[in-house]
Short mmCIF file of C-alpha atoms in Angstrom, two decimals:
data_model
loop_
_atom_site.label_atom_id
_atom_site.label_comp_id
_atom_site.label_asym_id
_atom_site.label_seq_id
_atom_site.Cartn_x
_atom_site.Cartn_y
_atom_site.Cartn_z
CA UNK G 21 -7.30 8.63 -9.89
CA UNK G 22 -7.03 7.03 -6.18
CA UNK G 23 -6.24 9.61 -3.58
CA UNK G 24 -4.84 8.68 -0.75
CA UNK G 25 -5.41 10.86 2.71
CA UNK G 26 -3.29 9.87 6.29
CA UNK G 27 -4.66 10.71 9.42
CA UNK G 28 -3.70 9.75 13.13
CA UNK G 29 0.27 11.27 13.25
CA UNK G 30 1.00 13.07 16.53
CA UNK G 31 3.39 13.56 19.38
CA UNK G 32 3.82 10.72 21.89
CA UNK G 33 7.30 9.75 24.26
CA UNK G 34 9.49 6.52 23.61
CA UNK G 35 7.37 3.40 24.41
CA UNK G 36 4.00 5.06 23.25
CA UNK G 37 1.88 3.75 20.46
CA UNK G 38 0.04 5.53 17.24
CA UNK G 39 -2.37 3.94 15.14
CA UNK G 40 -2.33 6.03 11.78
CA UNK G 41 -4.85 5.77 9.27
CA UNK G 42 -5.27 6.55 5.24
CA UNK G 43 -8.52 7.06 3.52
CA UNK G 44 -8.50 6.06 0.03
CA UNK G 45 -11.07 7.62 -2.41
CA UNK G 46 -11.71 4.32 -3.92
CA UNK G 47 -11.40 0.72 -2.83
CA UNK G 48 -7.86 -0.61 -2.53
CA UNK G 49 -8.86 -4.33 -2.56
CA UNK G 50 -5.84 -6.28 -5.00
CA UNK G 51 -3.87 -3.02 -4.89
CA UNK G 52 -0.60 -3.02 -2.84
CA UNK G 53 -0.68 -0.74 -0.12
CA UNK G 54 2.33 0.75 1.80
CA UNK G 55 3.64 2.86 4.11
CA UNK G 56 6.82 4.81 3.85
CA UNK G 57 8.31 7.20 6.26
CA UNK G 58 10.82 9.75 5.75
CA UNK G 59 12.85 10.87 8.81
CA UNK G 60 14.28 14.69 9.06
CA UNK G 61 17.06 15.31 6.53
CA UNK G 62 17.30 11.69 5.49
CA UNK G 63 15.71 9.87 2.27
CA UNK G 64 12.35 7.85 2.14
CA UNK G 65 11.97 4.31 3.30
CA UNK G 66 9.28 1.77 2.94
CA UNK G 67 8.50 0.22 6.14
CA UNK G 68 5.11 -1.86 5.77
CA UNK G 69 3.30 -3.40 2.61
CA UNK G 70 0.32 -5.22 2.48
CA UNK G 71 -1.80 -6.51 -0.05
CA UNK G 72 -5.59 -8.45 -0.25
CA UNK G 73 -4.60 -11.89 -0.15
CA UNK G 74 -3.11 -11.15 3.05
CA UNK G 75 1.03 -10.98 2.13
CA UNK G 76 2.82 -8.59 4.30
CA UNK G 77 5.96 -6.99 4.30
CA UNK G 78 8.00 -4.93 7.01
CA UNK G 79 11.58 -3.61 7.26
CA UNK G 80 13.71 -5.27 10.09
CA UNK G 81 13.39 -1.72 11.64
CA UNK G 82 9.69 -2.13 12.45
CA UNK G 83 9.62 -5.59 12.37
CA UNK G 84 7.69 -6.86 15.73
CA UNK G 85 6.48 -3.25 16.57
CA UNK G 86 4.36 -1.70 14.10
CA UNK G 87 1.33 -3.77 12.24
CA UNK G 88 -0.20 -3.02 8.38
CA UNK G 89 -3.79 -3.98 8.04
CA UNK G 90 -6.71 -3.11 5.83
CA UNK G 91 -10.41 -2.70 6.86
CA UNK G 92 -13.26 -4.51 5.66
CA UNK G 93 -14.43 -2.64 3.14
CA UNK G 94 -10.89 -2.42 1.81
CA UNK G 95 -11.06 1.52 1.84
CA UNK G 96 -8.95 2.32 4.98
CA UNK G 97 -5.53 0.92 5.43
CA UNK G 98 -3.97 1.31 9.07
CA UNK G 99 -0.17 1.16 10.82
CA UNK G 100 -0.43 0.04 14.11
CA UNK G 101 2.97 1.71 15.86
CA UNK G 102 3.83 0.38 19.21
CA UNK G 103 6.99 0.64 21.64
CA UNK G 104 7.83 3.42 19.06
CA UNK G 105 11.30 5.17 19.54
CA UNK G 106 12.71 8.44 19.12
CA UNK G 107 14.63 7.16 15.49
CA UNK G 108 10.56 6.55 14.37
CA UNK G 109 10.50 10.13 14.43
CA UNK G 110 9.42 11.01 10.77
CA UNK G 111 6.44 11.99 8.01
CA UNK G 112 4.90 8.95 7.53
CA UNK G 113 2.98 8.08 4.18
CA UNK G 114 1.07 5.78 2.44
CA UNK G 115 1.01 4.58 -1.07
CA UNK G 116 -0.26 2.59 -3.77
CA UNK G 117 2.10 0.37 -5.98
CA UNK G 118 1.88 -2.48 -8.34
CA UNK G 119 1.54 -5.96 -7.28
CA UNK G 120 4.52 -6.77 -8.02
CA UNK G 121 6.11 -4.49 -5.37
CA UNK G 122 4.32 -6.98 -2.35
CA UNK G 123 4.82 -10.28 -3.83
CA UNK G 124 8.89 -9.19 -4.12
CA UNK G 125 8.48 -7.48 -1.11
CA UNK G 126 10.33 -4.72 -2.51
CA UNK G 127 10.69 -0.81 -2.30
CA UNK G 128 12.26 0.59 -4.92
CA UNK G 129 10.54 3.72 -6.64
CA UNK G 130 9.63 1.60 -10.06
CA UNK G 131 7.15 0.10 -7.90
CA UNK G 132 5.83 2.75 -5.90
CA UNK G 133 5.06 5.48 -8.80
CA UNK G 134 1.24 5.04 -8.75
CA UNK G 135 -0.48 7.32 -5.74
CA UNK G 136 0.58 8.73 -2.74
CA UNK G 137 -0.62 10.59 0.36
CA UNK G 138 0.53 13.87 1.90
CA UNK G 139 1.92 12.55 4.74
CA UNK G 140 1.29 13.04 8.35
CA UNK G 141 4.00 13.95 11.25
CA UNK G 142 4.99 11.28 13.96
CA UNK G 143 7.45 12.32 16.87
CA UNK G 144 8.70 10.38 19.41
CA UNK G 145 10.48 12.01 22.06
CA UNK G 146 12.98 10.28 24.61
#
């Protein structure tokens, strides 16, 4: 069972950057990775997909500002956050899903029931 551990969440003002990390107990090469965010009182939302052949996905709310990427030995994924703004302001998690959910670039949760992470805190203050 792949379990998936986020690092890297933290306090920074408007305009600030965070690079967050998650550790996965196995590799993650061909497995669609992802990272969702959920803000205070509001529901979950996929904002960042990515996947070994090098397909990406992003929601036009992070689009141009934050950046998915995998490491080399296809353990670690990352979310590069930049010019971040106080609506970021959310537990951020990564997640494992089936194939299918990067090629259709989609979030729904019958693509995203494998593995997730616990989550780590990002808040951006104004």
């Amino acid at each position: 069972q792949l379990q998936l551990v986020e690092s890297g969440g933290g306090s920074v003002q408007a305009g600030g950057s965070l690079r967050l990390s998650c550790v996965a107990s196995d590799t993650i090469d061909d497995v669609c990775m992802g990272w969702f965010r959920q803000p205070p009182g509001k529901e979950r939302e996929g904002i960042a997909s990515i996947i070994s052949d090098g397909r990406t996905n992003y929601a036009d709310s992070v689009k141009g500002r934050f950046t998915i990427s995998e490491d080399n030995a296809k353990i670690t994924l990352f979310l590069q956050m930049n010019n971040l703004k106080p609506e970021d302001t959310a537990m951020y998690f990564c997640a494992a899903g089936s194939p299918a959910a990067c090629r259709s670039g989609s979030w729904s949760s019958d693509y995203w029931d494998h593995y997730w992470g616990q989550g780590t805190q990002v808040t951006v203050s104004s």
